[in-house]
PDB file of C-alpha atoms in Angstrom:
ATOM      1  CA  UNK S   2      34.610   2.341  10.779  1.00  0.00           C
ATOM      2  CA  UNK S   3      31.636   4.292   9.526  1.00  0.00           C
ATOM      3  CA  UNK S   4      32.291   7.244   7.234  1.00  0.00           C
ATOM      4  CA  UNK S   5      32.300  10.585   9.067  1.00  0.00           C
ATOM      5  CA  UNK S   6      29.198  12.395   7.743  1.00  0.00           C
ATOM      6  CA  UNK S   7      27.656  15.543   9.183  1.00  0.00           C
ATOM      7  CA  UNK S   8      24.046  15.137  10.264  1.00  0.00           C
ATOM      8  CA  UNK S   9      23.012  18.163   8.189  1.00  0.00           C
ATOM      9  CA  UNK S  10      24.292  16.444   5.055  1.00  0.00           C
ATOM     10  CA  UNK S  11      22.163  13.402   5.764  1.00  0.00           C
ATOM     11  CA  UNK S  12      19.101  15.667   5.920  1.00  0.00           C
ATOM     12  CA  UNK S  13      20.184  17.430   2.736  1.00  0.00           C
ATOM     13  CA  UNK S  14      20.546  14.114   0.928  1.00  0.00           C
ATOM     14  CA  UNK S  15      17.010  13.016   1.878  1.00  0.00           C
ATOM     15  CA  UNK S  16      15.417  16.351   0.954  1.00  0.00           C
ATOM     16  CA  UNK S  17      17.322  16.812  -2.309  1.00  0.00           C
ATOM     17  CA  UNK S  18      16.797  13.314  -3.634  1.00  0.00           C
ATOM     18  CA  UNK S  19      13.133  13.107  -2.607  1.00  0.00           C
ATOM     19  CA  UNK S  20      12.180  16.409  -4.189  1.00  0.00           C
ATOM     20  CA  UNK S  21      14.080  15.519  -7.350  1.00  0.00           C
ATOM     21  CA  UNK S  22      12.036  12.309  -7.429  1.00  0.00           C
ATOM     22  CA  UNK S  23       8.759  14.176  -6.805  1.00  0.00           C
ATOM     23  CA  UNK S  24       9.613  16.790  -9.454  1.00  0.00           C
ATOM     24  CA  UNK S  25      10.196  14.071 -12.053  1.00  0.00           C
ATOM     25  CA  UNK S  26       6.954  12.278 -11.125  1.00  0.00           C
ATOM     26  CA  UNK S  27       4.817  15.346 -11.824  1.00  0.00           C
ATOM     27  CA  UNK S  28       4.617  14.268 -15.472  1.00  0.00           C
ATOM     28  CA  UNK S  29       4.541  10.519 -16.182  1.00  0.00           C
ATOM     29  CA  UNK S  30       3.397   8.280 -18.995  1.00  0.00           C
ATOM     30  CA  UNK S  31       1.277   6.223 -16.603  1.00  0.00           C
ATOM     31  CA  UNK S  32       0.270   6.912 -13.022  1.00  0.00           C
ATOM     32  CA  UNK S  33      -0.977   3.882 -11.103  1.00  0.00           C
ATOM     33  CA  UNK S  34      -3.006   4.384  -7.948  1.00  0.00           C
ATOM     34  CA  UNK S  35      -2.304   1.527  -5.546  1.00  0.00           C
ATOM     35  CA  UNK S  36       0.845  -0.543  -4.961  1.00  0.00           C
ATOM     36  CA  UNK S  37      -0.926  -3.855  -4.412  1.00  0.00           C
ATOM     37  CA  UNK S  38      -0.492  -6.923  -6.630  1.00  0.00           C
ATOM     38  CA  UNK S  39      -2.370  -5.583  -9.672  1.00  0.00           C
ATOM     39  CA  UNK S  40      -0.611  -2.220  -9.568  1.00  0.00           C
ATOM     40  CA  UNK S  41       2.834  -3.737  -9.107  1.00  0.00           C
ATOM     41  CA  UNK S  42       2.411  -6.191 -11.969  1.00  0.00           C
ATOM     42  CA  UNK S  43       1.065  -3.525 -14.317  1.00  0.00           C
ATOM     43  CA  UNK S  44       3.807  -1.094 -13.320  1.00  0.00           C
ATOM     44  CA  UNK S  45       6.583  -3.631 -13.824  1.00  0.00           C
ATOM     45  CA  UNK S  46       5.392  -4.669 -17.286  1.00  0.00           C
ATOM     46  CA  UNK S  47       4.922  -1.061 -18.432  1.00  0.00           C
ATOM     47  CA  UNK S  48       8.295   0.062 -17.074  1.00  0.00           C
ATOM     48  CA  UNK S  49       9.957  -2.843 -18.880  1.00  0.00           C
ATOM     49  CA  UNK S  50       8.550  -1.332 -22.083  1.00  0.00           C
ATOM     50  CA  UNK S  51      10.380   1.897 -21.176  1.00  0.00           C
ATOM     51  CA  UNK S  52       7.298   3.853 -20.136  1.00  0.00           C
ATOM     52  CA  UNK S  53       7.711   6.301 -17.263  1.00  0.00           C
ATOM     53  CA  UNK S  54       5.610   4.814 -14.460  1.00  0.00           C
ATOM     54  CA  UNK S  55       4.751   6.343 -11.097  1.00  0.00           C
ATOM     55  CA  UNK S  56       2.789   4.390  -8.481  1.00  0.00           C
ATOM     56  CA  UNK S  57       0.966   6.354  -5.787  1.00  0.00           C
ATOM     57  CA  UNK S  58       0.323   4.491  -2.523  1.00  0.00           C
ATOM     58  CA  UNK S  59      -1.570   5.771   0.530  1.00  0.00           C
ATOM     59  CA  UNK S  60       0.255   3.527   3.037  1.00  0.00           C
ATOM     60  CA  UNK S  61       3.813   3.804   4.297  1.00  0.00           C
ATOM     61  CA  UNK S  62       4.447   0.312   2.917  1.00  0.00           C
ATOM     62  CA  UNK S  63       4.042  -1.188  -0.551  1.00  0.00           C
ATOM     63  CA  UNK S  64       2.224  -4.431  -1.305  1.00  0.00           C
ATOM     64  CA  UNK S  65      -1.342  -3.820  -0.163  1.00  0.00           C
ATOM     65  CA  UNK S  66      -2.955  -6.940   1.275  1.00  0.00           C
ATOM     66  CA  UNK S  67      -0.174  -9.241   0.054  1.00  0.00           C
ATOM     67  CA  UNK S  68       1.600  -9.231   3.403  1.00  0.00           C
ATOM     68  CA  UNK S  69      -1.189 -11.304   4.937  1.00  0.00           C
ATOM     69  CA  UNK S  70      -3.346 -14.098   3.594  1.00  0.00           C
ATOM     70  CA  UNK S  71      -6.765 -15.287   4.649  1.00  0.00           C
ATOM     71  CA  UNK S  72      -7.625 -14.864   8.332  1.00  0.00           C
ATOM     72  CA  UNK S  73      -4.280 -13.115   9.041  1.00  0.00           C
ATOM     73  CA  UNK S  74      -2.323 -16.250   8.087  1.00  0.00           C
ATOM     74  CA  UNK S  75       0.659 -15.200   5.989  1.00  0.00           C
ATOM     75  CA  UNK S  76       0.261 -17.695   3.157  1.00  0.00           C
ATOM     76  CA  UNK S  77      -0.789 -16.623  -0.340  1.00  0.00           C
ATOM     77  CA  UNK S  78      -2.747 -18.892  -2.667  1.00  0.00           C
ATOM     78  CA  UNK S  79      -2.883 -18.690  -6.439  1.00  0.00           C
ATOM     79  CA  UNK S  80      -4.602 -20.797  -9.067  1.00  0.00           C
ATOM     80  CA  UNK S  81      -3.078 -21.690 -12.414  1.00  0.00           C
ATOM     81  CA  UNK S  82      -1.976 -19.972 -14.662  1.00  0.00           C
ATOM     82  CA  UNK S  83      -0.928 -17.280 -12.167  1.00  0.00           C
ATOM     83  CA  UNK S  84       2.108 -19.298 -11.038  1.00  0.00           C
ATOM     84  CA  UNK S  85       3.937 -17.911 -14.073  1.00  0.00           C
ATOM     85  CA  UNK S  86       4.507 -14.684 -12.126  1.00  0.00           C
ATOM     86  CA  UNK S  87       6.132 -16.623  -9.277  1.00  0.00           C
ATOM     87  CA  UNK S  88       8.387 -18.343 -11.786  1.00  0.00           C
ATOM     88  CA  UNK S  89       9.341 -15.114 -13.588  1.00  0.00           C
ATOM     89  CA  UNK S  90      10.303 -13.405 -10.333  1.00  0.00           C
ATOM     90  CA  UNK S  91      11.916 -16.477  -8.751  1.00  0.00           C
ATOM     91  CA  UNK S  92       9.473 -16.471  -5.823  1.00  0.00           C
ATOM     92  CA  UNK S  93       9.447 -19.812  -3.949  1.00  0.00           C
ATOM     93  CA  UNK S  94       6.124 -21.655  -3.973  1.00  0.00           C
ATOM     94  CA  UNK S  95       4.580 -25.067  -3.408  1.00  0.00           C
ATOM     95  CA  UNK S  96       1.967 -26.875  -5.502  1.00  0.00           C
ATOM     96  CA  UNK S  97      -0.649 -28.214  -3.090  1.00  0.00           C
ATOM     97  CA  UNK S  98      -2.758 -29.955  -5.721  1.00  0.00           C
ATOM     98  CA  UNK S  99      -2.916 -29.650  -9.507  1.00  0.00           C
ATOM     99  CA  UNK S 100      -3.497 -25.966 -10.278  1.00  0.00           C
ATOM    100  CA  UNK S 101      -3.332 -24.681  -6.662  1.00  0.00           C
ATOM    101  CA  UNK S 102      -0.155 -22.985  -5.441  1.00  0.00           C
ATOM    102  CA  UNK S 103       0.903 -21.523  -2.075  1.00  0.00           C
ATOM    103  CA  UNK S 104       3.678 -19.020  -1.349  1.00  0.00           C
ATOM    104  CA  UNK S 105       4.850 -17.265   1.793  1.00  0.00           C
ATOM    105  CA  UNK S 106       3.508 -13.713   1.936  1.00  0.00           C
ATOM    106  CA  UNK S 107       6.912 -12.102   2.629  1.00  0.00           C
ATOM    107  CA  UNK S 108       8.415 -13.846  -0.415  1.00  0.00           C
ATOM    108  CA  UNK S 109       5.432 -12.971  -2.565  1.00  0.00           C
ATOM    109  CA  UNK S 110       5.132  -9.306  -1.599  1.00  0.00           C
ATOM    110  CA  UNK S 111       8.844  -8.528  -1.576  1.00  0.00           C
ATOM    111  CA  UNK S 112       9.315 -10.353  -4.892  1.00  0.00           C
ATOM    112  CA  UNK S 113       6.651  -8.308  -6.668  1.00  0.00           C
ATOM    113  CA  UNK S 114       7.942  -5.065  -5.143  1.00  0.00           C
ATOM    114  CA  UNK S 115      11.542  -5.798  -6.146  1.00  0.00           C
ATOM    115  CA  UNK S 116      10.415  -6.754  -9.644  1.00  0.00           C
ATOM    116  CA  UNK S 117       8.702  -3.378 -10.048  1.00  0.00           C
ATOM    117  CA  UNK S 118      11.674  -1.471  -8.608  1.00  0.00           C
ATOM    118  CA  UNK S 119      14.161  -3.321 -10.817  1.00  0.00           C
ATOM    119  CA  UNK S 120      12.057  -2.481 -13.878  1.00  0.00           C
ATOM    120  CA  UNK S 121      12.261   1.241 -13.044  1.00  0.00           C
ATOM    121  CA  UNK S 122       8.905   1.982 -11.405  1.00  0.00           C
ATOM    122  CA  UNK S 123       8.978   5.000  -9.079  1.00  0.00           C
ATOM    123  CA  UNK S 124       6.808   5.285  -5.965  1.00  0.00           C
ATOM    124  CA  UNK S 125       5.133   8.053  -3.996  1.00  0.00           C
ATOM    125  CA  UNK S 126       3.902   6.446  -0.792  1.00  0.00           C
ATOM    126  CA  UNK S 127       2.010   8.046   2.090  1.00  0.00           C
ATOM    127  CA  UNK S 128       0.117   9.809  -0.710  1.00  0.00           C
ATOM    128  CA  UNK S 129      -3.636   9.852  -1.319  1.00  0.00           C
ATOM    129  CA  UNK S 130      -5.688  10.531  -4.430  1.00  0.00           C
ATOM    130  CA  UNK S 131      -7.692  13.545  -3.314  1.00  0.00           C
ATOM    131  CA  UNK S 132      -9.323  14.338  -6.656  1.00  0.00           C
ATOM    132  CA  UNK S 133      -9.059  14.003 -10.415  1.00  0.00           C
ATOM    133  CA  UNK S 134      -8.291  16.487 -13.169  1.00  0.00           C
ATOM    134  CA  UNK S 135     -10.656  16.349 -16.151  1.00  0.00           C
ATOM    135  CA  UNK S 136     -10.181  18.322 -19.376  1.00  0.00           C
ATOM    136  CA  UNK S 137     -12.402  17.945 -22.435  1.00  0.00           C
ATOM    137  CA  UNK S 138     -14.112  14.969 -20.766  1.00  0.00           C
ATOM    138  CA  UNK S 139     -10.795  13.108 -20.395  1.00  0.00           C
ATOM    139  CA  UNK S 140      -8.791  12.233 -17.297  1.00  0.00           C
ATOM    140  CA  UNK S 141      -5.542  14.182 -17.538  1.00  0.00           C
ATOM    141  CA  UNK S 142      -4.145  13.996 -14.024  1.00  0.00           C
ATOM    142  CA  UNK S 143      -4.555  13.099 -10.375  1.00  0.00           C
ATOM    143  CA  UNK S 144      -4.761  15.507  -7.459  1.00  0.00           C
ATOM    144  CA  UNK S 145      -2.584  14.188  -4.631  1.00  0.00           C
ATOM    145  CA  UNK S 146      -1.909  15.052  -1.018  1.00  0.00           C
ATOM    146  CA  UNK S 147      -0.175  13.578   1.994  1.00  0.00           C
ATOM    147  CA  UNK S 148      -2.052  10.687   3.598  1.00  0.00           C
ATOM    148  CA  UNK S 149      -1.615  12.427   6.954  1.00  0.00           C
ATOM    149  CA  UNK S 150      -3.914  15.215   5.757  1.00  0.00           C
ATOM    150  CA  UNK S 151      -6.875  12.880   6.310  1.00  0.00           C
ATOM    151  CA  UNK S 152      -6.042  12.711  10.031  1.00  0.00           C
ATOM    152  CA  UNK S 153      -5.546  16.458  10.582  1.00  0.00           C
ATOM    153  CA  UNK S 154      -8.904  18.147   9.959  1.00  0.00           C
ATOM    154  CA  UNK S 155      -9.063  19.628  13.446  1.00  0.00           C
ATOM    155  CA  UNK S 156      -5.504  20.915  13.374  1.00  0.00           C
ATOM    156  CA  UNK S 157      -5.480  22.752  10.060  1.00  0.00           C
ATOM    157  CA  UNK S 158      -8.161  24.452   7.999  1.00  0.00           C
ATOM    158  CA  UNK S 159      -6.683  23.806   4.562  1.00  0.00           C
ATOM    159  CA  UNK S 160      -3.720  22.069   3.028  1.00  0.00           C
ATOM    160  CA  UNK S 161      -3.838  22.385  -0.722  1.00  0.00           C
ATOM    161  CA  UNK S 162      -2.792  19.410  -2.861  1.00  0.00           C
ATOM    162  CA  UNK S 163      -0.576  19.202  -5.935  1.00  0.00           C
ATOM    163  CA  UNK S 164      -1.263  17.650  -9.337  1.00  0.00           C
ATOM    164  CA  UNK S 165       0.524  14.926 -11.255  1.00  0.00           C
ATOM    165  CA  UNK S 166      -0.254  14.662 -14.960  1.00  0.00           C
ATOM    166  CA  UNK S 167      -0.114  11.550 -17.104  1.00  0.00           C
ATOM    167  CA  UNK S 168      -1.185  10.124 -20.438  1.00  0.00           C
ATOM    168  CA  UNK S 169      -3.031   7.305 -18.656  1.00  0.00           C
ATOM    169  CA  UNK S 170      -4.014   6.356 -15.119  1.00  0.00           C
ATOM    170  CA  UNK S 171      -4.763   2.936 -13.660  1.00  0.00           C
ATOM    171  CA  UNK S 172      -7.056   2.563 -10.656  1.00  0.00           C
ATOM    172  CA  UNK S 173      -5.564  -0.369  -8.760  1.00  0.00           C
ATOM    173  CA  UNK S 174      -6.666   0.811  -5.314  1.00  0.00           C
ATOM    174  CA  UNK S 175      -8.461  -2.420  -4.445  1.00  0.00           C
ATOM    175  CA  UNK S 176     -11.718  -2.185  -2.538  1.00  0.00           C
ATOM    176  CA  UNK S 177     -11.284   1.579  -2.191  1.00  0.00           C
ATOM    177  CA  UNK S 178     -11.673   2.020  -5.972  1.00  0.00           C
ATOM    178  CA  UNK S 179     -10.543   5.569  -5.231  1.00  0.00           C
ATOM    179  CA  UNK S 180     -10.537   7.063  -8.723  1.00  0.00           C
ATOM    180  CA  UNK S 181     -13.738   5.275  -9.730  1.00  0.00           C
ATOM    181  CA  UNK S 182     -15.540   6.635  -6.676  1.00  0.00           C
ATOM    182  CA  UNK S 183     -14.329  10.187  -7.331  1.00  0.00           C
ATOM    183  CA  UNK S 184     -15.765   9.977 -10.848  1.00  0.00           C
ATOM    184  CA  UNK S 185     -18.928   8.375  -9.498  1.00  0.00           C
ATOM    185  CA  UNK S 186     -19.305  11.275  -7.036  1.00  0.00           C
ATOM    186  CA  UNK S 187     -19.461  13.631 -10.009  1.00  0.00           C
ATOM    187  CA  UNK S 188     -21.874  11.415 -11.960  1.00  0.00           C
ATOM    188  CA  UNK S 189     -19.189  10.694 -14.543  1.00  0.00           C
ATOM    189  CA  UNK S 190     -19.030   6.957 -13.853  1.00  0.00           C
ATOM    190  CA  UNK S 191     -21.281   4.300 -12.340  1.00  0.00           C
ATOM    191  CA  UNK S 192     -19.594   2.355  -9.531  1.00  0.00           C
ATOM    192  CA  UNK S 193     -21.771  -0.520  -8.295  1.00  0.00           C
ATOM    193  CA  UNK S 194     -19.895  -1.978  -5.322  1.00  0.00           C
ATOM    194  CA  UNK S 195     -18.543  -5.483  -4.830  1.00  0.00           C
ATOM    195  CA  UNK S 196     -20.740  -8.571  -4.889  1.00  0.00           C
ATOM    196  CA  UNK S 197     -20.584 -11.645  -2.588  1.00  0.00           C
ATOM    197  CA  UNK S 198     -17.735 -14.137  -2.732  1.00  0.00           C
ATOM    198  CA  UNK S 199     -17.421 -16.605  -5.635  1.00  0.00           C
ATOM    199  CA  UNK S 200     -13.745 -17.250  -6.331  1.00  0.00           C
ATOM    200  CA  UNK S 201     -13.852 -18.928  -9.738  1.00  0.00           C
ATOM    201  CA  UNK S 202     -16.341 -16.477 -11.222  1.00  0.00           C
ATOM    202  CA  UNK S 203     -14.624 -13.509  -9.617  1.00  0.00           C
ATOM    203  CA  UNK S 204     -11.125 -14.192 -10.908  1.00  0.00           C
ATOM    204  CA  UNK S 205     -12.105 -14.717 -14.522  1.00  0.00           C
ATOM    205  CA  UNK S 206     -14.607 -11.849 -14.466  1.00  0.00           C
ATOM    206  CA  UNK S 207     -12.108  -9.390 -12.997  1.00  0.00           C
ATOM    207  CA  UNK S 208      -9.582 -10.161 -15.726  1.00  0.00           C
ATOM    208  CA  UNK S 209     -12.271  -9.955 -18.418  1.00  0.00           C
ATOM    209  CA  UNK S 210     -13.473  -6.553 -17.144  1.00  0.00           C
ATOM    210  CA  UNK S 211     -10.000  -5.026 -16.823  1.00  0.00           C
ATOM    211  CA  UNK S 212     -10.187  -2.270 -19.413  1.00  0.00           C
ATOM    212  CA  UNK S 213     -10.459   1.453 -20.073  1.00  0.00           C
ATOM    213  CA  UNK S 214     -13.636   2.598 -18.307  1.00  0.00           C
ATOM    214  CA  UNK S 215     -13.306   6.350 -18.807  1.00  0.00           C
ATOM    215  CA  UNK S 216     -11.107   8.240 -21.265  1.00  0.00           C
ATOM    216  CA  UNK S 217      -7.502   7.664 -20.101  1.00  0.00           C
ATOM    217  CA  UNK S 218      -8.538   5.571 -17.067  1.00  0.00           C
ATOM    218  CA  UNK S 219      -8.026   1.811 -16.807  1.00  0.00           C
ATOM    219  CA  UNK S 220      -9.337  -0.200 -13.865  1.00  0.00           C
ATOM    220  CA  UNK S 221      -7.455  -3.212 -12.453  1.00  0.00           C
ATOM    221  CA  UNK S 222      -7.543  -5.686  -9.569  1.00  0.00           C
ATOM    222  CA  UNK S 223     -10.266  -5.562  -6.953  1.00  0.00           C
ATOM    223  CA  UNK S 224     -11.234  -2.060  -8.085  1.00  0.00           C
ATOM    224  CA  UNK S 225     -12.715  -3.882 -11.094  1.00  0.00           C
ATOM    225  CA  UNK S 226     -15.001  -5.821  -8.764  1.00  0.00           C
ATOM    226  CA  UNK S 227     -16.090  -2.604  -7.058  1.00  0.00           C
ATOM    227  CA  UNK S 228     -16.686  -0.844 -10.360  1.00  0.00           C
ATOM    228  CA  UNK S 229     -18.759  -3.576 -12.022  1.00  0.00           C
ATOM    229  CA  UNK S 230     -20.413  -5.244  -9.007  1.00  0.00           C
ATOM    230  CA  UNK S 231     -18.497  -8.508  -9.537  1.00  0.00           C
ATOM    231  CA  UNK S 232     -18.135 -11.200  -6.842  1.00  0.00           C
ATOM    232  CA  UNK S 233     -15.370 -10.712  -4.311  1.00  0.00           C
ATOM    233  CA  UNK S 234     -12.305 -12.862  -4.805  1.00  0.00           C
ATOM    234  CA  UNK S 235     -11.558 -14.006  -1.285  1.00  0.00           C
ATOM    235  CA  UNK S 236      -8.168 -15.320  -0.156  1.00  0.00           C
ATOM    236  CA  UNK S 237      -6.522 -15.924  -3.531  1.00  0.00           C
ATOM    237  CA  UNK S 238      -4.377 -13.570  -5.587  1.00  0.00           C
ATOM    238  CA  UNK S 239      -4.008 -14.971  -9.103  1.00  0.00           C
ATOM    239  CA  UNK S 240      -6.811 -12.917 -10.597  1.00  0.00           C
ATOM    240  CA  UNK S 241      -5.229  -9.694  -9.354  1.00  0.00           C
ATOM    241  CA  UNK S 242      -1.892 -10.567 -10.967  1.00  0.00           C
ATOM    242  CA  UNK S 243      -3.534 -11.439 -14.276  1.00  0.00           C
ATOM    243  CA  UNK S 244      -5.640  -8.283 -14.089  1.00  0.00           C
ATOM    244  CA  UNK S 245      -2.464  -6.248 -13.653  1.00  0.00           C
ATOM    245  CA  UNK S 246      -1.022  -7.918 -16.730  1.00  0.00           C
ATOM    246  CA  UNK S 247      -4.202  -7.169 -18.690  1.00  0.00           C
ATOM    247  CA  UNK S 248      -4.136  -3.539 -17.547  1.00  0.00           C
ATOM    248  CA  UNK S 249      -0.596  -3.177 -18.878  1.00  0.00           C
ATOM    249  CA  UNK S 250      -1.644  -4.721 -22.208  1.00  0.00           C
ATOM    250  CA  UNK S 251      -4.583  -2.315 -22.521  1.00  0.00           C
ATOM    251  CA  UNK S 252      -2.356   0.652 -21.594  1.00  0.00           C
ATOM    252  CA  UNK S 253       0.230  -0.250 -24.232  1.00  0.00           C
ATOM    253  CA  UNK S 254      -2.477  -0.601 -26.880  1.00  0.00           C
ATOM    254  CA  UNK S 255      -3.881   2.853 -26.039  1.00  0.00           C
ATOM    255  CA  UNK S 256      -0.478   4.533 -25.945  1.00  0.00           C
ATOM    256  CA  UNK S 257       0.601   2.913 -29.213  1.00  0.00           C
ATOM    257  CA  UNK S 258      -2.637   4.024 -30.864  1.00  0.00           C
ATOM    258  CA  UNK S 259      -2.256   7.593 -29.599  1.00  0.00           C
ATOM    259  CA  UNK S 260       1.358   7.720 -30.775  1.00  0.00           C
ATOM    260  CA  UNK S 261       0.563   6.331 -34.238  1.00  0.00           C
TER     261      UNK S 261
END
């Protein structure tokens, strides 16, 4: 038999635990915008190093485009050496030819999400990056709001956001490049827009250009392509995973240097 629980106590549990979670997220070591492959990999590696990591995601689900592959076919391709992430997280995969691997999207997405959760990453989904906070020419926080606010302009005149502060932020919002575009809007950063598809060049270039692009802001995943005008990657995901790993490495180097 189910436990006898009053409905009001179920509501209290949701409200209490969520607002405790939100309260704790207001100040994090690293805030990552985007819960796609790059953001999840970066978050997992940073949380494993005992950094306090919050990932902000505009959708009601985590995983970004990982739930579907090319042409809405739910198979994910990766090129070597990205299979190491599948091995680390015990995600089933098949080698189609030397250096080319295929995994089922549900396995791939759920495996990366669980890996991040197990490492201690916390999530705020249905949340958009509305603006940035800049002090002394450094990024010091992100201005957030409910995603639903973007659909309510005719119903309400104003719904003020809140701010989450962090030592570093990572823009892993994919083609949206949300933080980059907010800085570009204020002439603080040049965002060029993605170039045409060229898989081999794109993957290696995205990893190579994953770095700090503005004080306290690192760019990762397809946001790198949007920032630097690199070729689009197409239906393969290895470069995004490796970019997430590189973003975590850069973040650790910056935090270690600042703490020295």
